[in-house]
Short mmCIF file of C-alpha atoms and ligand atoms in Angstrom, two decimals:
data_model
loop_
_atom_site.label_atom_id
_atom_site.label_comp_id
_atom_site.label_asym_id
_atom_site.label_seq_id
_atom_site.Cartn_x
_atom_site.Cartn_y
_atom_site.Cartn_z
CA UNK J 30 8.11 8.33 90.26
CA UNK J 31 6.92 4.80 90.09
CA UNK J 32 3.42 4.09 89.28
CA UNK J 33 3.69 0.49 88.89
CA UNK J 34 1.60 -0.31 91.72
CA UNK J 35 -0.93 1.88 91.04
CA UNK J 36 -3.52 -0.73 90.04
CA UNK J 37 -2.85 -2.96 92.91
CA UNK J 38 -3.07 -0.31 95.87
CA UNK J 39 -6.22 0.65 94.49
CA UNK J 40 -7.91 -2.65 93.84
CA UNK J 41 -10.23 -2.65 97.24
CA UNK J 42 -11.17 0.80 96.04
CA UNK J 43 -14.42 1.76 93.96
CA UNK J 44 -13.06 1.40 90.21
CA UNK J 45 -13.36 5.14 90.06
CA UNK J 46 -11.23 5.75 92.43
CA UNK J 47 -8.76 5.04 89.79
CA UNK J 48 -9.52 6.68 87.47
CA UNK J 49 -9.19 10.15 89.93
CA UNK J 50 -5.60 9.02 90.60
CA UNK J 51 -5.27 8.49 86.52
CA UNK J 52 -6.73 12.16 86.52
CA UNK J 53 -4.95 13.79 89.12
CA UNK J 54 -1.64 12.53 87.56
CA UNK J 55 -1.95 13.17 83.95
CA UNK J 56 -4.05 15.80 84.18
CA UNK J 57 -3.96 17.60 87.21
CA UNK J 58 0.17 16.93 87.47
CA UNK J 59 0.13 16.64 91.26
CA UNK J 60 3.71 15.83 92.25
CA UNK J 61 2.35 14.49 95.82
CA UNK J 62 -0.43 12.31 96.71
CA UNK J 63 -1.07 14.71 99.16
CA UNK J 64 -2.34 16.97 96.98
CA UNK J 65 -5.40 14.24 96.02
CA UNK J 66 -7.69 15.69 99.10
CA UNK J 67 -10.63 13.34 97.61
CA UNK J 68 -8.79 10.48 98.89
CA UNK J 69 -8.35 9.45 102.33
CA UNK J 70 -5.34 10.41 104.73
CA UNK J 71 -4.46 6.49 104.99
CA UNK J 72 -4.84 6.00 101.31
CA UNK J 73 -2.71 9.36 100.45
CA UNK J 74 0.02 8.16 102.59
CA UNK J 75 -0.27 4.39 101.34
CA UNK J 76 0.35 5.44 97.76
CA UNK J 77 2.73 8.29 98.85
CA UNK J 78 4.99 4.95 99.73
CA UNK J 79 4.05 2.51 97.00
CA UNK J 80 3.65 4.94 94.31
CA UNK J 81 5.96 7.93 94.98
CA UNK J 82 5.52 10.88 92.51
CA UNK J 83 8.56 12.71 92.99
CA UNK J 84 11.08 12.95 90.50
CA UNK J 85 14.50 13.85 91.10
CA UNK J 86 15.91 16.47 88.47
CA UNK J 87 18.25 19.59 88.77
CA UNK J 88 16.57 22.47 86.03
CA UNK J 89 18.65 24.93 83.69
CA UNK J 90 17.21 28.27 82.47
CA UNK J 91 17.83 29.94 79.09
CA UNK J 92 18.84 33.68 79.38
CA UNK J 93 15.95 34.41 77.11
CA UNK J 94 14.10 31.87 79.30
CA UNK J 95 12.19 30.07 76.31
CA UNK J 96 14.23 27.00 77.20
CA UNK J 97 14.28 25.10 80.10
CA UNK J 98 16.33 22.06 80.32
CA UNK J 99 15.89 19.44 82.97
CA UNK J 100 18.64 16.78 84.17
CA UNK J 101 16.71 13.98 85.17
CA UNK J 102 18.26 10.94 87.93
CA UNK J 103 16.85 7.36 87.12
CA UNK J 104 16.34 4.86 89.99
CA UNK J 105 19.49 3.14 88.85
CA UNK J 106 21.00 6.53 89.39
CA UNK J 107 21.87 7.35 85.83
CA UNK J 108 20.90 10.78 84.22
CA UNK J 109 19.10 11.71 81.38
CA UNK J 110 18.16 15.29 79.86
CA UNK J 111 15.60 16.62 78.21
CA UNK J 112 14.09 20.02 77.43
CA UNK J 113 10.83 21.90 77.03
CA UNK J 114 11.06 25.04 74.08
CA UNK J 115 8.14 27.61 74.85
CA UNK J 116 7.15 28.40 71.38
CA UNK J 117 5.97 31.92 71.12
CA UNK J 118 2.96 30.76 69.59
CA UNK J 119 2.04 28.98 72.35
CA UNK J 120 3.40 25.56 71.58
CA UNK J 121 4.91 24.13 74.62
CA UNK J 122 7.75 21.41 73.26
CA UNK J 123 9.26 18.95 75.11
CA UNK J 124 12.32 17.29 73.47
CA UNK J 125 12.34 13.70 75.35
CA UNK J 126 15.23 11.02 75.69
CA UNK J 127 14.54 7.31 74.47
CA UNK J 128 17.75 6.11 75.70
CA UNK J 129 20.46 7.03 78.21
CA UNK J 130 23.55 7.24 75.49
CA UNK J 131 23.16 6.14 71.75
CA UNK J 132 25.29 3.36 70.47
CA UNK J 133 25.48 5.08 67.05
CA UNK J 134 28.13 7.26 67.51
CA UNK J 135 27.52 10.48 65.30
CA UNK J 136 30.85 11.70 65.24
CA UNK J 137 28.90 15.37 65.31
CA UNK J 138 26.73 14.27 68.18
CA UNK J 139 27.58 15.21 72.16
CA UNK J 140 25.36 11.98 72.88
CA UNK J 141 27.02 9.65 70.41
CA UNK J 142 29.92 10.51 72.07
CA UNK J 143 29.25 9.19 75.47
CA UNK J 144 28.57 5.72 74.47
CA UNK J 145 25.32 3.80 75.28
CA UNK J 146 23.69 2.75 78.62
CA UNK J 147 20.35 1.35 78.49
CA UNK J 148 17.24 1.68 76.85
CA UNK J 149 14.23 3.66 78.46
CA UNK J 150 11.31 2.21 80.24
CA UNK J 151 8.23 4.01 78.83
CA UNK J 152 7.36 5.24 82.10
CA UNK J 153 11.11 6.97 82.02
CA UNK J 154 10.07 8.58 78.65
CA UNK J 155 6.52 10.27 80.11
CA UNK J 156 7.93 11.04 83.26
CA UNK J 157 10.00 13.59 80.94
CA UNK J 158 6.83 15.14 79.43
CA UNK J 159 4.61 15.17 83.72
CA UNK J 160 8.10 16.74 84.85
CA UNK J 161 7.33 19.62 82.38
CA UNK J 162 3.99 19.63 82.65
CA UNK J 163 3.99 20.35 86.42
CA UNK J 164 6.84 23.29 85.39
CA UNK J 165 4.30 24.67 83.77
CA UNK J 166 1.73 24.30 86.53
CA UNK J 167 3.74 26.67 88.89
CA UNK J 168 5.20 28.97 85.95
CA UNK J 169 1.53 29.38 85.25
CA UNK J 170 1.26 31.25 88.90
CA UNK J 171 4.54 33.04 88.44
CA UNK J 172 3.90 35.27 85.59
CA UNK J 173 -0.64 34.42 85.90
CA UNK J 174 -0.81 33.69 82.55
CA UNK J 175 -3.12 31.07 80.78
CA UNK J 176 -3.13 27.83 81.77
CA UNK J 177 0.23 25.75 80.00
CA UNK J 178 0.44 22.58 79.44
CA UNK J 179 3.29 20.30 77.14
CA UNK J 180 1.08 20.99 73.63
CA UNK J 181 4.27 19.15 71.80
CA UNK J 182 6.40 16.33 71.85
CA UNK J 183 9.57 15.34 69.69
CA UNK J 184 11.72 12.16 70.43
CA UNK J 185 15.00 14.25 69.45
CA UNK J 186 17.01 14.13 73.12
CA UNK J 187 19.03 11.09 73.57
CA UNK J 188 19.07 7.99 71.94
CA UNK J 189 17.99 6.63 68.83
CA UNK J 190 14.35 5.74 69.67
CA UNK J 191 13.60 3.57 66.58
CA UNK J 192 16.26 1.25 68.57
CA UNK J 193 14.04 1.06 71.34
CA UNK J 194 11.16 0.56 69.58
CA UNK J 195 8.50 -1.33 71.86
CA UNK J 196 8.71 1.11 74.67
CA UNK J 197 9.17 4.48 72.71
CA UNK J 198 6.02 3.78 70.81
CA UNK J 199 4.26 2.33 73.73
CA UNK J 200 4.84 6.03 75.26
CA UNK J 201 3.48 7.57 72.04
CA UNK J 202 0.19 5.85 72.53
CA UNK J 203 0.09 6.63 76.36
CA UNK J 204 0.74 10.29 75.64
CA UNK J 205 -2.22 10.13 72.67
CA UNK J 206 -4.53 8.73 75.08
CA UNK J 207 -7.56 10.79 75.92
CA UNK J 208 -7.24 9.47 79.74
CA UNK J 209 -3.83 10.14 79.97
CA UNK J 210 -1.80 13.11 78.42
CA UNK J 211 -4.45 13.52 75.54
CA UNK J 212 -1.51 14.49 72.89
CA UNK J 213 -2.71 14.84 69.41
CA UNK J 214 -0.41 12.06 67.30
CA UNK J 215 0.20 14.71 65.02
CA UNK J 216 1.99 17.13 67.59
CA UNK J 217 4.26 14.10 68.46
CA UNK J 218 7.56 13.63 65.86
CA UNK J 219 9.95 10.85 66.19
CA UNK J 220 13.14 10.87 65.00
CA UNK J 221 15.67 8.53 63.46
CA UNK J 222 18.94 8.08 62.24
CA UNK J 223 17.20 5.48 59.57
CA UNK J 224 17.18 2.36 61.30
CA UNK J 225 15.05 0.08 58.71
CA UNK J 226 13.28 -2.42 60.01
CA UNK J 227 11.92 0.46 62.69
CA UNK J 228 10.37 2.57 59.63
CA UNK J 229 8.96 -0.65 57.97
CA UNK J 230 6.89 -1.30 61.22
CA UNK J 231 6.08 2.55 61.81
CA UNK J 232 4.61 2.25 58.64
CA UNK J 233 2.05 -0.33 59.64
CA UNK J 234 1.12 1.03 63.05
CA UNK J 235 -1.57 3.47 61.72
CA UNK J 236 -0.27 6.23 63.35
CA UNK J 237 -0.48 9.90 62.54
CA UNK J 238 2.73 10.87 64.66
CA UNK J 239 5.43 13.09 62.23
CA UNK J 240 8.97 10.82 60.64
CA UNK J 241 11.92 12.46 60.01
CA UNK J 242 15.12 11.47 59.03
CA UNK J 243 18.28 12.51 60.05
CA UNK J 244 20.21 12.71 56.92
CA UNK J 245 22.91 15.37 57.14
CA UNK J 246 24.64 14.18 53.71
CA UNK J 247 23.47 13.71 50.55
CA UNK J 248 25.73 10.40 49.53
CA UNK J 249 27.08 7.95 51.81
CA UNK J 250 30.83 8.25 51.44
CA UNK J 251 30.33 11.77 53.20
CA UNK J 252 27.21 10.08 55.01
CA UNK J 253 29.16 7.48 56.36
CA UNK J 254 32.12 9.69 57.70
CA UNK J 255 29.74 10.93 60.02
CA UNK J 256 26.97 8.66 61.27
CA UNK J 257 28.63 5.20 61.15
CA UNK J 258 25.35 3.57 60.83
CA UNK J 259 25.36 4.63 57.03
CA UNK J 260 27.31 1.46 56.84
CA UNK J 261 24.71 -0.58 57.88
CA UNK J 262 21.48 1.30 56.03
CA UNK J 263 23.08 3.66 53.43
CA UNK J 264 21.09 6.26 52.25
CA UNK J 265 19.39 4.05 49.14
CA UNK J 266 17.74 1.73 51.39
CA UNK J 267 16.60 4.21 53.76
CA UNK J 268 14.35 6.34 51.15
CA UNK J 269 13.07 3.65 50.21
CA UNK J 270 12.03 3.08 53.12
CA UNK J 271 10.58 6.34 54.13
CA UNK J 272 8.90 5.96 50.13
CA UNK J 273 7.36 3.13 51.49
CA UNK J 274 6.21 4.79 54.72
CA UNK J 275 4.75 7.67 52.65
CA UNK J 276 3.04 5.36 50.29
CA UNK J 277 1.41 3.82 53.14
CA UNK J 278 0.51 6.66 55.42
CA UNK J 279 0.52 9.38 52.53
CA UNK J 280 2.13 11.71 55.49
CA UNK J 281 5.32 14.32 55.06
CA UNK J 282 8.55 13.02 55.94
CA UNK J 283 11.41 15.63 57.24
CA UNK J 284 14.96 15.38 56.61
CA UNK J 285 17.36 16.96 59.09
CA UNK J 286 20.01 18.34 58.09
CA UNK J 287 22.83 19.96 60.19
CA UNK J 288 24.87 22.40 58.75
CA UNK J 289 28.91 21.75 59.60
CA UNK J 290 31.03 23.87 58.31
CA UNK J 291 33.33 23.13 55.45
CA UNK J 292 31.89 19.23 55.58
CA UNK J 293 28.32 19.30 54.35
CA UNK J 294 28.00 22.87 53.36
CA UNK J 295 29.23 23.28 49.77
CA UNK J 296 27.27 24.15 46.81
CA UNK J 297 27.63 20.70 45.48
CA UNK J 298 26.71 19.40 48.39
CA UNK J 299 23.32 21.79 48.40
CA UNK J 300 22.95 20.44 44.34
CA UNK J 301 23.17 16.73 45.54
CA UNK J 302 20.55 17.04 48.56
CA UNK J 303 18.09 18.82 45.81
CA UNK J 304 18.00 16.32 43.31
CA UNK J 305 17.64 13.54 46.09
CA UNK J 306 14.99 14.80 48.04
CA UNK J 307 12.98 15.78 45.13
CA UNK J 308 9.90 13.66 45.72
CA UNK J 309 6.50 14.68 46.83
CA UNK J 310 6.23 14.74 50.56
CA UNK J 311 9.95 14.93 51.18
CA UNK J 312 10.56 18.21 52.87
CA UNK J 313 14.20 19.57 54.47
CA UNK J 314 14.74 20.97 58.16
CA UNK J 315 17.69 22.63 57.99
CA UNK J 316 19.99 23.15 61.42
CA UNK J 317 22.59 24.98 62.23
CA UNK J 318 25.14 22.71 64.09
CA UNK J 319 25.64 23.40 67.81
CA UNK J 320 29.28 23.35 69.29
CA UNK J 321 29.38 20.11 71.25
CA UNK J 322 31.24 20.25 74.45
CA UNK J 323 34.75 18.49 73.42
CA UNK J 324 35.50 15.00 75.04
CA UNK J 325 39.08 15.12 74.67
CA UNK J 326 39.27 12.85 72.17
CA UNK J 327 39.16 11.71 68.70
CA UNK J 328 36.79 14.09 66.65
CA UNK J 329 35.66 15.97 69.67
CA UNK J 330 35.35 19.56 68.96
CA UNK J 331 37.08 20.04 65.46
CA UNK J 332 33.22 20.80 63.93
CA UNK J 333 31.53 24.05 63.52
CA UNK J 334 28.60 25.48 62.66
CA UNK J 335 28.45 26.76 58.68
CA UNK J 336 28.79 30.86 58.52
CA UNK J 337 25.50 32.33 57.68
CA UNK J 338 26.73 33.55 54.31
CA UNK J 339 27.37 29.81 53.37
CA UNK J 340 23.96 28.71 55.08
CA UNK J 341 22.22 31.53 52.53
CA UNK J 342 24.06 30.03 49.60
CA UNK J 343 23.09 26.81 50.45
CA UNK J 344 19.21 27.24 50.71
CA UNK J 345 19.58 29.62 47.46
CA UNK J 346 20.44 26.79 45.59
CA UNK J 347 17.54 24.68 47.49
CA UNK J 348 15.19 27.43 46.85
CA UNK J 349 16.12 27.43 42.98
CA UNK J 350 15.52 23.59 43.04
CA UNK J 351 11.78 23.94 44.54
CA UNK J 352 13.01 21.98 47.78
CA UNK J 353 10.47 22.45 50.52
CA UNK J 354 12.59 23.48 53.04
CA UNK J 355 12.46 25.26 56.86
CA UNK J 356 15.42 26.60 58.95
CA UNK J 357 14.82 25.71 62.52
CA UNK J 358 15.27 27.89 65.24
CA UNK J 359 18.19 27.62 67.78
CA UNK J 360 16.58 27.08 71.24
CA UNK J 361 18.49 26.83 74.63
CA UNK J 362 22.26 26.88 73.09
CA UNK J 363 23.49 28.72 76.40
CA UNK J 364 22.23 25.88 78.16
CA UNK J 365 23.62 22.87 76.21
CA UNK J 366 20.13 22.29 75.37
CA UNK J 367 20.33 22.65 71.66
CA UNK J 368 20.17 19.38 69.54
CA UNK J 369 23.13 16.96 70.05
CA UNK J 370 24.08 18.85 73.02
CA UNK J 371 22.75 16.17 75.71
CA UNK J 372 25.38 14.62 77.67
CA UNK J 373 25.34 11.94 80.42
CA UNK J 374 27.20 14.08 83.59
CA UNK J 375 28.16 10.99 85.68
N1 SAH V 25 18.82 9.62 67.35
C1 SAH V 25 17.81 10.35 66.68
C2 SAH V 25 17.12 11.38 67.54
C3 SAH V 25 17.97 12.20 68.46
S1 SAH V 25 19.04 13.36 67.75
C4 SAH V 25 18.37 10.98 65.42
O1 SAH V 25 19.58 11.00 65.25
O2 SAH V 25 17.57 11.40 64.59
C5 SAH V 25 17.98 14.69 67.30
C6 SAH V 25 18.49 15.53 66.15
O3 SAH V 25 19.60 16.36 66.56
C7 SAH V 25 18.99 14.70 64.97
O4 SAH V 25 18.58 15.21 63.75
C8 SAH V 25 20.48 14.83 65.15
O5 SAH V 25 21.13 14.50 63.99
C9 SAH V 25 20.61 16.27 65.57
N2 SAH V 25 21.93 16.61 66.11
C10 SAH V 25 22.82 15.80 66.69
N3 SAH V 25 23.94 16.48 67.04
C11 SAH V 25 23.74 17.76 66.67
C12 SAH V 25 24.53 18.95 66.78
N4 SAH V 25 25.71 18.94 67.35
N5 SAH V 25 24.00 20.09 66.29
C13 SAH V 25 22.77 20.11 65.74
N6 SAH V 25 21.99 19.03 65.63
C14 SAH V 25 22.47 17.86 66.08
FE1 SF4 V 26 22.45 8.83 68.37
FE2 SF4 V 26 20.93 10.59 67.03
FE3 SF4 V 26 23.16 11.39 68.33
FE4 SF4 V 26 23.37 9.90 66.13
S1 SF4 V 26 22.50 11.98 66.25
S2 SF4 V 26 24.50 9.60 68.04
S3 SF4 V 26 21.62 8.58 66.33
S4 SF4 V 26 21.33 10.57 69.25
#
């Protein structure tokens, strides 16, 4: 897909004329200009070849089919995934890459692992959420339900998006837009390892979109072990970041936390994370890790997810603190779609 030149093929045509492509794209989800009949054969085929709609991606089913997860090929060839979770609510998800790779190397982290590419264009990161969309579209005819559409979007594929700042949030506002995807802010959640500088600035874009924080350890010697970028922001100067944040948005804040057996699970650990997420506003999404495929080297594959019995202890002594907490639920792990399961394939 490559809308680029959208403007210019149009700009003999009535202005309205544009704004039926703008429509037929982000609303309608046609995937080929043939499809816009109000527009003439010659025009249809003119943008067909200046700006093509296809997009190039091979699609992976859940068994419970709630999850669908999509392997998407750049123009430069390279691949990112991301995946849409059918809530049964209604909520349609869709989990979207900022980044092909992460340079922060979670040690915990199938992404981290594979090292870091580029950055996303924020045309790459919406062409994510119209690839789903138009899923929809046609799953809509298979089973004649209700009209779908992507209700939901989360910056939690690949990448670190507050390290690709300009075009992630440049996508947020394209995906808000009435014209466009019309995406309530506050169905759109972004989330960071705790890069600083990022949540200073998030702070002042007066925003409604959702923070959270991937913590995963409650002090930074254990912090540290497994996201290197600890070193850089440990854990004191991120809250107060995210204090500041809330201070000037007055908006929740989540805290992710992914349960690894025998590293992060321990009662003291569970006693630590209370007392420092005690604060107004602060509330805890707890995860269960998901096996990462093993690379064959270095940490690769010795993690595992907590047993439940652990898990229960650990949000007794949570619940017994007051934390505000939630347990999220495991979506697409038969597909390597689960969080921290995306993987560059090439
Ligand atoms: N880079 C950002 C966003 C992408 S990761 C961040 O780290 O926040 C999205 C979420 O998945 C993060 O909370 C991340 O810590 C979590 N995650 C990474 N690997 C995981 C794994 N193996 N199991 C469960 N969650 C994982
Ligand atoms: Fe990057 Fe997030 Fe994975 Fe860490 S958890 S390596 S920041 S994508």
């Amino acid at each position: 897909m490559d809308l680029n030149n959208l403007e210019k093929v149009l700009e003999d045509e009535p202005r309205y004329r544009l704004k039926q492509a703008r429509k037929a794209v982000f609303k309608n989800f046609i995937s080929d200009w043939s499809e816009a009949i109000f527009f003439t054969k010659d025009l249809r085929e003119k943008l067909n070849k200046e700006c093509p709609l296809g997009i190039k991606a091979d699609v992976l089913v859940s068994k419970r089919e709630d999850s669908v997860k999509a392997r998407i090929t750049l123009k430069d060839n390279l691949q990112i995934e991301s995946v849409l979770m059918k809530h049964l609510d209604g909520r349609n998800t869709v989990c979207v890459s900022s980044q092909v790779g992460c340079p922060l190397g979670c040690l915990f982290c199938a992404t981290g692992r594979m090292g870091f590419k580029r950055n996303l264009t924020s045309d790459e990161i919406i062409e994510q959420v119209i690839f789903f969309n138009r899923w929809l579209k046609i799953d809509r005819h298979r089973v004649s339900i209700q009209a779908q559409r992507v209700t939901n979007v989360t910056y939690m594929g690949m990448g670190e998006p507050f390290l690709n700042y300009d075009n992630v949030l440049r996508a947020i506002r394209i995906l808000n837009d009435k014209e466009y995807f019309d995406i309530g802010a506050r169905l759109i959640s972004v989330s960071t390892a705790g890069i600083i500088e990022a949540i200073k600035k998030f702070s002042e874009e007066g925003l409604q979109v959702n923070l959270a924080i991937s913590l995963h350890a409650p002090n930074d010697k254990l912090r540290k072990s497994l996201m290197p970028i600890d070193k850089k922001y440990p854990l004191e100067a991120v809250l107060k970041a995210v204090d500041g944040y809330i201070k000037k948005t007055n908006r929740q804040v989540m805290f992710e936390y992914v349960f690894i057996k025998g590293v992060n699970d321990s009662d003291e650990c569970a006693r630590e994370l209370a007392k420092l997420v005690k604060k107004p506003l602060y509330y805890v999404n707890l995860i269960l890790y998901n096996a990462t495929p093993s690379a064959g080297s270095g940490q690769a594959g010795i993690f595992k997810p907590s047993t439940s019995e652990r898990v229960e202890k650990f949000k007794a002594i949570l619940k017994k603190n007051k934390i505000v907490f939630s347990q999220r639920y495991r979506f697409g792990d038969d597909i390597q779609a689960a969080c921290g399961q995306f993987v560059i394939h090439r």
